[in-house]
Short mmCIF file of C-alpha atoms in Angstrom, two decimals:
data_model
loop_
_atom_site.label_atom_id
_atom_site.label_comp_id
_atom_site.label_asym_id
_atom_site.label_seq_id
_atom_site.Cartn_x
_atom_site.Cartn_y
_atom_site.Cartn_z
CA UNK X 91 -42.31 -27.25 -3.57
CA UNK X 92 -41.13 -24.46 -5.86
CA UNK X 93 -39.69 -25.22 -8.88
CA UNK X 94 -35.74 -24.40 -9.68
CA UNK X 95 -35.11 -22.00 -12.22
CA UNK X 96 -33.44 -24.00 -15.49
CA UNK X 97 -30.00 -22.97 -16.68
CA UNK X 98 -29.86 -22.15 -20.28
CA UNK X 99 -27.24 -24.80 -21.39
CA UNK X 100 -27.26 -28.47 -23.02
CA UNK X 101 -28.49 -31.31 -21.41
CA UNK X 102 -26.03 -34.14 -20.84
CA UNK X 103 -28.32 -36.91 -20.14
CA UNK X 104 -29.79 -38.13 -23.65
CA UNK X 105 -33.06 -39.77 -21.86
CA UNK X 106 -33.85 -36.30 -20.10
CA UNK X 107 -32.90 -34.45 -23.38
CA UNK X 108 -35.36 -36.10 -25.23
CA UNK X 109 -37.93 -35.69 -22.69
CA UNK X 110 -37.42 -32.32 -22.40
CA UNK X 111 -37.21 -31.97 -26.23
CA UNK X 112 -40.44 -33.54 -26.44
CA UNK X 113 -42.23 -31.67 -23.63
CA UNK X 114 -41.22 -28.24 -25.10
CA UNK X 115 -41.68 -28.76 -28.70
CA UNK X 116 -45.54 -29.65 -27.72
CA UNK X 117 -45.57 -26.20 -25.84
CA UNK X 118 -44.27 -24.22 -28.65
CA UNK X 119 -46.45 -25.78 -31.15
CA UNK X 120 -49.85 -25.63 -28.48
CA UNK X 121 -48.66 -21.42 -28.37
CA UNK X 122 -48.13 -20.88 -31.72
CA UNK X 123 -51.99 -22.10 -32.58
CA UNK X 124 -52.82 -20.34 -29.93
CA UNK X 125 -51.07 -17.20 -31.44
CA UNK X 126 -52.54 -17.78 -34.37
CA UNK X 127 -56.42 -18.41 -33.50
CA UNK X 128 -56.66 -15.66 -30.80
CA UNK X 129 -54.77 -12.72 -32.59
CA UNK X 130 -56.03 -14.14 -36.15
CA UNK X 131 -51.76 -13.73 -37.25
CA UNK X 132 -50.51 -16.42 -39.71
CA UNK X 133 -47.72 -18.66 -38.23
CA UNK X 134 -45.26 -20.89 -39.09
CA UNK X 135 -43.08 -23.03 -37.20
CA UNK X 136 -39.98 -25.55 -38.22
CA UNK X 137 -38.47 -27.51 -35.68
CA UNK X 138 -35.69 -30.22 -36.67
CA UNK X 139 -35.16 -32.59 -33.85
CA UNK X 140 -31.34 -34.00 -33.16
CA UNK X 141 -31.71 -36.68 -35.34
CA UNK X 142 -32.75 -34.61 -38.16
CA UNK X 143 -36.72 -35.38 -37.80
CA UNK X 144 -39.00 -32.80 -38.96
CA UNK X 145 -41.88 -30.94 -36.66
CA UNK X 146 -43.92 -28.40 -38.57
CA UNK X 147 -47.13 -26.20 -37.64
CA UNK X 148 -48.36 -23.45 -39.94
CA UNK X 149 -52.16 -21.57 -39.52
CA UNK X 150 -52.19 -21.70 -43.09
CA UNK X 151 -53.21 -24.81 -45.66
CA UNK X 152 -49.74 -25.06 -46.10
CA UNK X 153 -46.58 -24.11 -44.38
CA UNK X 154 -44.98 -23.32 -47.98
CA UNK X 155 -47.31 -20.41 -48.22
CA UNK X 156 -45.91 -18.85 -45.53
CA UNK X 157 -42.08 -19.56 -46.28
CA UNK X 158 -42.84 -17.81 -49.55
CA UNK X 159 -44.22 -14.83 -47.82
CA UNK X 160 -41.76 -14.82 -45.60
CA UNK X 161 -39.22 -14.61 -48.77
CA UNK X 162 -41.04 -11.79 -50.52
CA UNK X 163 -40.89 -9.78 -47.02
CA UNK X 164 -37.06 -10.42 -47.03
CA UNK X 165 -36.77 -9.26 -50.56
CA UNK X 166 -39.11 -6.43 -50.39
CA UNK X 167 -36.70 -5.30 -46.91
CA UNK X 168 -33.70 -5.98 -48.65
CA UNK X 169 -34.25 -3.80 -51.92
CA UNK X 170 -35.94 -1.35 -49.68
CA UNK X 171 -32.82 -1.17 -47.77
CA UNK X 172 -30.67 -1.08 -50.71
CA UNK X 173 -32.66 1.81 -52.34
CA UNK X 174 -32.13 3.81 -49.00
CA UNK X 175 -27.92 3.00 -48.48
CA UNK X 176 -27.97 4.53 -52.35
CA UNK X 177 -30.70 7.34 -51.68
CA UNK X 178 -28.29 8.54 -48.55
CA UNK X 179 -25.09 8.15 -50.96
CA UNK X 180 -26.40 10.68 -53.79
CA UNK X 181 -27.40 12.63 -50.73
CA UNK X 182 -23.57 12.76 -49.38
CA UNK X 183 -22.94 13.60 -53.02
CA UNK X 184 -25.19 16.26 -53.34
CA UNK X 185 -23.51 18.03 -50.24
CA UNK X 186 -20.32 17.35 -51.05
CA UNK X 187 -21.01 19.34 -54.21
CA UNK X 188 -22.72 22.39 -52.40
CA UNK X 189 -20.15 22.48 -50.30
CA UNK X 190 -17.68 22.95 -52.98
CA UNK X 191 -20.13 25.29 -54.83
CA UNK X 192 -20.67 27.58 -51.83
CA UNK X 193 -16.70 27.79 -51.25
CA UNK X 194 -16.26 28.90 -55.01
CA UNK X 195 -18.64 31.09 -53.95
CA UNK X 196 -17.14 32.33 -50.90
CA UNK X 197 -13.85 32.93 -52.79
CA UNK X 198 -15.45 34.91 -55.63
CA UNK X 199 -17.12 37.07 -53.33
CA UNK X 200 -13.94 38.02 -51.03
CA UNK X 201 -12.49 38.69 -54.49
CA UNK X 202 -15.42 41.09 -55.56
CA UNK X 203 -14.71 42.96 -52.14
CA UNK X 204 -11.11 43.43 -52.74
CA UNK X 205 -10.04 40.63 -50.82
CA UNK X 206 -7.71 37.75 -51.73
CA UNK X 207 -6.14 39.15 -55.07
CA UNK X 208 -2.67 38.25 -54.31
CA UNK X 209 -2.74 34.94 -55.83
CA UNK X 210 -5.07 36.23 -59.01
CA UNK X 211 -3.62 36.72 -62.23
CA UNK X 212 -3.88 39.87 -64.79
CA UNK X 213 -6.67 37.77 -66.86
CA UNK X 214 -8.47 37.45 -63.33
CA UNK X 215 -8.16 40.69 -62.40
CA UNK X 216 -9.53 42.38 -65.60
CA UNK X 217 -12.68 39.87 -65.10
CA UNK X 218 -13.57 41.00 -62.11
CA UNK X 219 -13.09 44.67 -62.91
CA UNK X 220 -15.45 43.98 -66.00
CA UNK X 221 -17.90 42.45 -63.61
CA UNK X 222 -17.89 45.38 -60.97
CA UNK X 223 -18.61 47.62 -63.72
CA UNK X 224 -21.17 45.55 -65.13
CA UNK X 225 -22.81 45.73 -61.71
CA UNK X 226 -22.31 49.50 -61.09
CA UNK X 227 -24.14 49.80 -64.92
CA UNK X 228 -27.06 47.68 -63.61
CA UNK X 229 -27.20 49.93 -60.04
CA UNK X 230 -27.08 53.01 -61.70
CA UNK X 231 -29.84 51.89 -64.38
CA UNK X 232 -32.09 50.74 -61.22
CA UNK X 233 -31.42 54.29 -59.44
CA UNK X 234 -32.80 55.84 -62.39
CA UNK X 235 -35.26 54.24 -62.67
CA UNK X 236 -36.33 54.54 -59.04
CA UNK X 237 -35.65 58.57 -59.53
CA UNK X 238 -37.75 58.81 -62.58
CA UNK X 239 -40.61 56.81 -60.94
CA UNK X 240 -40.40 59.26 -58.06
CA UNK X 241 -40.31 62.87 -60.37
CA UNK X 242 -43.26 60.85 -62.07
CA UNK X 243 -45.70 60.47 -58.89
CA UNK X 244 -44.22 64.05 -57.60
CA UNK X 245 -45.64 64.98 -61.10
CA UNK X 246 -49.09 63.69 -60.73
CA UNK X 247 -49.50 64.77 -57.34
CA UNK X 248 -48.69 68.69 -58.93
CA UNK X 249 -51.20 68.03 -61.63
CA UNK X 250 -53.64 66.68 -59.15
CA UNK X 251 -53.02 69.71 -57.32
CA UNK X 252 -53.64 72.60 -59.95
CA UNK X 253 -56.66 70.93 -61.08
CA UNK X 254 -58.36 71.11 -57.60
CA UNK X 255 -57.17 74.64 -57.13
CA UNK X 256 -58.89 75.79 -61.12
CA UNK X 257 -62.05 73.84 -59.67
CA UNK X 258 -61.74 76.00 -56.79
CA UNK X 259 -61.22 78.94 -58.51
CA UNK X 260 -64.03 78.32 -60.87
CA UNK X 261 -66.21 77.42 -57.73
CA UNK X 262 -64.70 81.13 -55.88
CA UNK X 263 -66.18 82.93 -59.40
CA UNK X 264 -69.31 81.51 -59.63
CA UNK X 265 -70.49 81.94 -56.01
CA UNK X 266 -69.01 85.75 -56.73
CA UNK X 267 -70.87 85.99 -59.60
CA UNK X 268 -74.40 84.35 -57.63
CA UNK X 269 -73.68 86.65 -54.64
CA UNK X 270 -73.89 89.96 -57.10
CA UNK X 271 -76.86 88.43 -58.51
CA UNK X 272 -80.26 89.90 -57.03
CA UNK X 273 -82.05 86.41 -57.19
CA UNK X 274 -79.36 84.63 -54.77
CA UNK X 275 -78.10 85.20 -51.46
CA UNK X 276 -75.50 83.73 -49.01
CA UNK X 277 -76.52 81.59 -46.06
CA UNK X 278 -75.27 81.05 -43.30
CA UNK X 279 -74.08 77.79 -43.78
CA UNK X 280 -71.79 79.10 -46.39
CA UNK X 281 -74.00 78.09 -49.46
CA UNK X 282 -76.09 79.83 -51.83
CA UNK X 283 -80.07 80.03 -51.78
CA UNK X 284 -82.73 81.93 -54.29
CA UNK X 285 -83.86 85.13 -52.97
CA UNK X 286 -87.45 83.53 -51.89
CA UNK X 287 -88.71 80.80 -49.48
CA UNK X 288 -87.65 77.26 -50.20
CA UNK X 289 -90.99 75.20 -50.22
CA UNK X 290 -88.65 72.55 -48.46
CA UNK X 291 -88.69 72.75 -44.78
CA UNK X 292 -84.97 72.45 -44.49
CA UNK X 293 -84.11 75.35 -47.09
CA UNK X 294 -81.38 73.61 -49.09
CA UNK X 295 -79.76 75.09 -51.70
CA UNK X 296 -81.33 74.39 -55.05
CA UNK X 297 -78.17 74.06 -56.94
CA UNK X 298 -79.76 73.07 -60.39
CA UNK X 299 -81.65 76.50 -60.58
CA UNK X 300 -78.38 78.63 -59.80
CA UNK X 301 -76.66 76.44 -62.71
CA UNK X 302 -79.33 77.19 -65.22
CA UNK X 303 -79.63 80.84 -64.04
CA UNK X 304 -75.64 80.48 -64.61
CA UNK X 305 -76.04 78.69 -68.21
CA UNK X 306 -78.93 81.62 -68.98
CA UNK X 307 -76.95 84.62 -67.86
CA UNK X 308 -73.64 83.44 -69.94
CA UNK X 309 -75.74 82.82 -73.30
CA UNK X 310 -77.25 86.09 -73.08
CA UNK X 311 -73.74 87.48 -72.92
#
């Protein structure tokens, strides 16, 4: 025969109270060892009967470990949860003030602009006029700078410049001066070779006999 489900409310009859009363508080007692052998968890349980009698199980020596843990928890939760309610109030704070900070901003920059001077005073007014031309003093010392830097590289690049076209030049002279000389002649790759066969098989210039010849020729002048 299947069994009726129980309503949730007090029992009337005192006999089948304290039956029931008796039956369940075995149950919860027979699970909570249970809890606490198969899942290795420390439990505690208080039951206090109608008449006020006392029915304890804890998986500890002694229940009165476990009610102080218990206690620390609670403390440890309820500091934790007081340092958070005044960790989000210095937060609020902390906005409240950027907020105002970025408005004073706001207004000092509409009033840089040219904006919202009806309401400033002559004092106010010469401030801000001081502070443009502070600004416009620290923009035009920044262009200059910027334009100095520039004439600077333009500068180097010139002298860069002339000095490979006087190496050039030099370079233009002395293969002049080789090419008029009977003991060199031009080849066709554009370089200059003694007047004789190069005991290397790929006839490359041998540039540290026309230097010498070069050095020789000028001291003799």
């Amino acid at each position: 025969m299947a069994r009726g489900k129980v309503q949730m409310r007090r029992i009337e009859n005192t006999a089948s109270r304290q039956v029931t009363f008796s039956k369940r508080r075995s149950g919860l007692l027979k699970k909570a060892y249970e809890l606490s052998v198969l899942c290795d968890a420390e439990v505690g349980v208080i039951i206090f009967s109608q008449k006020g009698r006392l029915y304890e199980f804890s998986s500890s020596s002694e229940i009165q470990n476990t009610i102080d843990r218990y206690r620390r928890s609670s403390n440890d939760a309820d500091t934790y949860k007081a340092n958070m309610e005044q960790y989000l109030l210095h937060l609020k704070q902390e906005t409240t003030d950027m907020e105002r900070k970025i408005e004073l901003l706001e207004v000092s920059l509409r009033k840089l602009s040219g904006q919202c001077l009806g309401s400033c005073s002559t004092d106010e007014i010469q401030m801000i006029g001081d502070q443009l031309e502070r600004s416009l003093g620290g923009i035009r010392a920044r262009k200059a700078q910027l334009f100095n830097d520039k004439i600077q590289q333009l500068q180097e690049k010139v002298s860069r410049g002339i000095r490979r076209m006087r190496v050039r030049s030099r370079q233009t002279l002395l293969y002049s001066w080789l090419y008029k000389s009977s003991n060199f002649v031009w080849c066709n790759s554009g370089e200059v070779s003694e007047r004789r066969e190069c005991k290397a098989s790929c006839k490359v210039l041998c540039k540290s006999l026309a230097v010498n010849s070069l050095s020789e020729s000028s001291s003799n002048r």
